[in-house]
Coordinates of C-alpha atoms in Angstrom, one line a residue:
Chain A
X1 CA 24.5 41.6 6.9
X2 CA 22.8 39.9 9.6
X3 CA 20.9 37.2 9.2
X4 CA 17.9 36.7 11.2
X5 CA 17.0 40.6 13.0
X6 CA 14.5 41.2 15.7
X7 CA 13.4 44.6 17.0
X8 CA 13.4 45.5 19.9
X9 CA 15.8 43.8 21.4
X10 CA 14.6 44.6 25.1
X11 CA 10.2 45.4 25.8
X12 CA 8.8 46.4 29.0
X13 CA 5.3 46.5 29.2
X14 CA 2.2 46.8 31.7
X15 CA -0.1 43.7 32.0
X16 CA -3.2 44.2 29.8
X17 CA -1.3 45.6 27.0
X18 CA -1.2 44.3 23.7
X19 CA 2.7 44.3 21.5
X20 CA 4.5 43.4 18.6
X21 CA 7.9 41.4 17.9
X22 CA 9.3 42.0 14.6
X23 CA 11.4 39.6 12.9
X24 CA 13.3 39.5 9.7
X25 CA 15.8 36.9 7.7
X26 CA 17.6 37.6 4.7
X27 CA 18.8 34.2 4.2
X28 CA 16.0 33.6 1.3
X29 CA 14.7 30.6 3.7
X30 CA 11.1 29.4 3.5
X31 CA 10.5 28.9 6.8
X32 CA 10.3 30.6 9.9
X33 CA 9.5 30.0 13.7
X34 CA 9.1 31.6 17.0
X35 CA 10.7 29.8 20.3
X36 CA 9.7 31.1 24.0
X37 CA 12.6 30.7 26.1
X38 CA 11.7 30.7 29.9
X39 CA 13.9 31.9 33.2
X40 CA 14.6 28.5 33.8
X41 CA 16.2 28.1 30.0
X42 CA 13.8 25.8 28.1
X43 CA 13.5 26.2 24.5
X44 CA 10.0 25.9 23.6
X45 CA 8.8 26.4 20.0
X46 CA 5.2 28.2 19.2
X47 CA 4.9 28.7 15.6
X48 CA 6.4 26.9 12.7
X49 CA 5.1 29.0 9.5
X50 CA 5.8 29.0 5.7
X51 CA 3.8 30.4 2.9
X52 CA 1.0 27.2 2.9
X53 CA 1.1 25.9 6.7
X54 CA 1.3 27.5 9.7
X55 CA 1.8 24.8 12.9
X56 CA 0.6 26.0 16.5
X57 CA 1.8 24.8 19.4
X58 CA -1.5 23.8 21.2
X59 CA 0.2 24.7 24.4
X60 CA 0.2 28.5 22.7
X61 CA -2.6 31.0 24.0
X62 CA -4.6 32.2 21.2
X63 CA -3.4 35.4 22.8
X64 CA -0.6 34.9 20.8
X65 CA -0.9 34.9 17.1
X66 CA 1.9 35.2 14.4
X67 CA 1.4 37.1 11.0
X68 CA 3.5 37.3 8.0
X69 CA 3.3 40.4 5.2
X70 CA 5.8 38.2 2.8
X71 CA 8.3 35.5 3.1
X72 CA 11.1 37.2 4.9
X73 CA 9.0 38.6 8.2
X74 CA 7.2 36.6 10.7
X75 CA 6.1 39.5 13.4
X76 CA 4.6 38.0 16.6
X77 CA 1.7 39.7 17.9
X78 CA 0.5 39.6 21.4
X79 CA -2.6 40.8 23.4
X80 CA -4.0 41.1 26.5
X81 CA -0.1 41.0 28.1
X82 CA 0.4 38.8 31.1
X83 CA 2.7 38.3 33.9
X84 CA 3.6 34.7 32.6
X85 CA 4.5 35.9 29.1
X86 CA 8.1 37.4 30.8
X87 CA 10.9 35.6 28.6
X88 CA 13.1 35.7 25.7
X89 CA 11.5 35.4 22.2
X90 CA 13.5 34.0 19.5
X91 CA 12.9 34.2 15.9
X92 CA 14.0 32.0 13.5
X93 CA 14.1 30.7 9.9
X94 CA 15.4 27.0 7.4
X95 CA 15.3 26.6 4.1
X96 CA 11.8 24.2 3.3
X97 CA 14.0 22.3 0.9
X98 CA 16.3 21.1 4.0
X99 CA 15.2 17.2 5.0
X100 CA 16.9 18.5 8.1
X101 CA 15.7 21.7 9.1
X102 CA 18.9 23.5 9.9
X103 CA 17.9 26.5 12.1
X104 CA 19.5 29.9 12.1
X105 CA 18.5 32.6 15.2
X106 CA 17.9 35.5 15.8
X107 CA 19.0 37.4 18.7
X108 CA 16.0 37.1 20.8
X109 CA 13.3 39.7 22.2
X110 CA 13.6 40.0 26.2
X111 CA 9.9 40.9 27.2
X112 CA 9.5 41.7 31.0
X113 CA 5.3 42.1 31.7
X114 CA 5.1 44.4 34.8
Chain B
X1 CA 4.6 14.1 20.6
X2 CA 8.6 13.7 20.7
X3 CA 10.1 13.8 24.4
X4 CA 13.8 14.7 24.9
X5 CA 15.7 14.5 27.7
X6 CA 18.7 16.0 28.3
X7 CA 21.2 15.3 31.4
X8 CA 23.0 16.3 33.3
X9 CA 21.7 20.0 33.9
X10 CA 25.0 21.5 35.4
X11 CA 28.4 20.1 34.5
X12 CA 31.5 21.7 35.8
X13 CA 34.9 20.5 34.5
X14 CA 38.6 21.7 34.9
X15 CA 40.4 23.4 31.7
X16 CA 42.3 20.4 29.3
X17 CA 39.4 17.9 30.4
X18 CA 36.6 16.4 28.7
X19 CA 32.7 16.8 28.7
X20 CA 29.7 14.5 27.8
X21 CA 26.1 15.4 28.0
X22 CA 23.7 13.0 27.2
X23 CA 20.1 12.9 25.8
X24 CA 17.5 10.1 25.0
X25 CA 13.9 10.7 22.3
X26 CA 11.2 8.7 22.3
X27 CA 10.4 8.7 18.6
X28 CA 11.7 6.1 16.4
X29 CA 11.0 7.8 13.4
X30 CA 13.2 10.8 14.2
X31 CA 16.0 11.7 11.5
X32 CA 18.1 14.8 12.6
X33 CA 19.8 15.5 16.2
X34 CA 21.6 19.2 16.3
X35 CA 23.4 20.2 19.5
X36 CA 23.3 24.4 20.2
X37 CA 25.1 26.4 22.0
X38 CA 24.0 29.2 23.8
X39 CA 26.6 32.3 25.6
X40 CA 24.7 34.2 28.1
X41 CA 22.8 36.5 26.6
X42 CA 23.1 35.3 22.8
X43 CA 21.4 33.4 20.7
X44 CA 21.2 29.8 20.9
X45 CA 24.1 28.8 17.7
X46 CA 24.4 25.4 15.8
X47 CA 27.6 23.6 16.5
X48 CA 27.2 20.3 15.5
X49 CA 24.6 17.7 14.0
X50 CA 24.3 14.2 13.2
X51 CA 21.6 12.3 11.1
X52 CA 20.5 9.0 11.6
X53 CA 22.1 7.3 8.8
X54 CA 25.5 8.3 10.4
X55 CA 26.6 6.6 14.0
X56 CA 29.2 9.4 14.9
X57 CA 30.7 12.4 13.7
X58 CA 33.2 14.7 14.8
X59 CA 35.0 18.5 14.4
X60 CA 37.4 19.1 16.3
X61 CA 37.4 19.1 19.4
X62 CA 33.7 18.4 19.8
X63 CA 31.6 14.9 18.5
X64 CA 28.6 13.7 18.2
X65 CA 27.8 10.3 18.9
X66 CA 24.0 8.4 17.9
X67 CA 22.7 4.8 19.4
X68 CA 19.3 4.9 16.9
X69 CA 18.4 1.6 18.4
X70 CA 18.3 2.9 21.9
X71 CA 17.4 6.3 21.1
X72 CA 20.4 8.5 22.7
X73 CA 23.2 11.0 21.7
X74 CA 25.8 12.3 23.2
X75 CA 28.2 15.6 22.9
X76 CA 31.4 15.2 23.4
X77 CA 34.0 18.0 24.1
X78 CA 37.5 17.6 24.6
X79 CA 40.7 19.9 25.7
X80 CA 37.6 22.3 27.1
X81 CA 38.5 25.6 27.7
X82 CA 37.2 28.7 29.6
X83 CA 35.4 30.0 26.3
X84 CA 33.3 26.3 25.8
X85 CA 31.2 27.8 28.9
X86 CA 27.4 28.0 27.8
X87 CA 24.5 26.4 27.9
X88 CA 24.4 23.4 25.5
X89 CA 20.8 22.3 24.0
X90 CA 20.4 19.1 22.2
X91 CA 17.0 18.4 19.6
X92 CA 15.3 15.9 17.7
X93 CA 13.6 16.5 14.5
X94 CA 10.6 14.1 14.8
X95 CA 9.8 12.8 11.3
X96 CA 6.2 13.6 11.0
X97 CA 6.0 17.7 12.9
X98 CA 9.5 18.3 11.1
X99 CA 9.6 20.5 14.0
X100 CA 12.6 20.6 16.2
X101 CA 11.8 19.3 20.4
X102 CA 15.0 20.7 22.3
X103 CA 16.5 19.7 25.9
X104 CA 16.3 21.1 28.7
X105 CA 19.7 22.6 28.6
X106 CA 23.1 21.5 30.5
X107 CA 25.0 24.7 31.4
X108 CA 28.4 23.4 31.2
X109 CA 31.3 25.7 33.1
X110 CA 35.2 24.9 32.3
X111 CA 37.5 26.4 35.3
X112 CA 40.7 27.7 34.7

């Protein structure tokens, strides 16, 4: 019964290599995002997407790129690894028809690059 | 864009007393101000939030407080105990990104 779900929950990886973050909610929400948080705690967000708009951080690498098979995934895909991208990913999802964008999260992706 | 601020980044306090952290926006047209909470290791959780029709607003033992005209809000936490150690996040929801901007983060420790 969990809400928002991301697999896996720990990824060690070589630099150069190219992964995937799933995510899924079963909250029926519209709208989903993924947040880089850093070693030093900051909450950043990347991606805002729903089914008509999809909002980039312009601080994201186009390394980065997030895609979404229906409403209830957002996966995060990411190439060409590198030592910078080390941090916790967090998925999460609101309901569009929320003025105030209530956000539920998921449990967060550690990624170490090596 | 929206810039949040968030202070102070460490707070220590002893069991049974009270906490504030602070944060200021720079966006006039921003409508919705959520404080999280995050336990080491978890996810970052919702525990209060305050809109900006509404000047304060409390459960509890923790409140939120809004000055829309000089664009802070504070948390408020009283009768802290051990388990109210985290790391607290405040954010704005700007009006026109409807994307949230958090805080840098206070990492508030209660000692027994």
């Amino acid at each position: 019964d969990t809400a928002v779900s991301q697999t896996p929950k720990y990824l060690v990886t070589q630099m150069g290599n190219d992964k995937s973050i799933k995510c899924e909610q079963n909250l029926g929400h519209d709208t989903m995002y993924w947040y880089k948080q850093d070693s030093k705690k900051f909450l950043k967000i990347m991606f805002s997407y729903n089914n008509k708009e999809l909002i980039i951080n312009e601080t994201v690498p186009n390394r980065f790129s997030p895609k979404s098979p229906d409403k209830a995934h957002l996966n995060l895909h990411i190439n060409s690894l590198e030592l910078g991208d080390s941090a916790v990913y967090f998925c999460a999802s609101s309901p569009i028809h929320s003025v105030y964008n209530e956000q539920f999260f998921g449990p967060g992706t550690r990624l170490t690059v090596l | 864009g929206e810039n949040v601020e968030q202070h102070p980044s460490t707070l220590s306090v002893q069991e049974g007393d009270s906490a504030v952290i602070k944060c200021t926006y720079s966006d006039s047209a921003s409508n919705y101000f959520p404080w999280y909470k995050q336990e080491l290791g978890k996810r970052p959780q919702l525990i209060i939030d305050i809109r900006s029709n509404v000047g304060e607003k409390k459960d509890q033992r923790i409140a939120v407080t809004l000055n829309k005209t000089a664009k802070h809000f504070s948390l408020h936490i009283t009768e802290t105990q051990p388990e109210d150690s985290a790391v607290y996040f405040c954010a704005v929801l700007s009006g026109s990104a409807r994307q949230l901007t958090f805080g840098s983060g206070t990492q508030l420790t209660v000692l027994p």
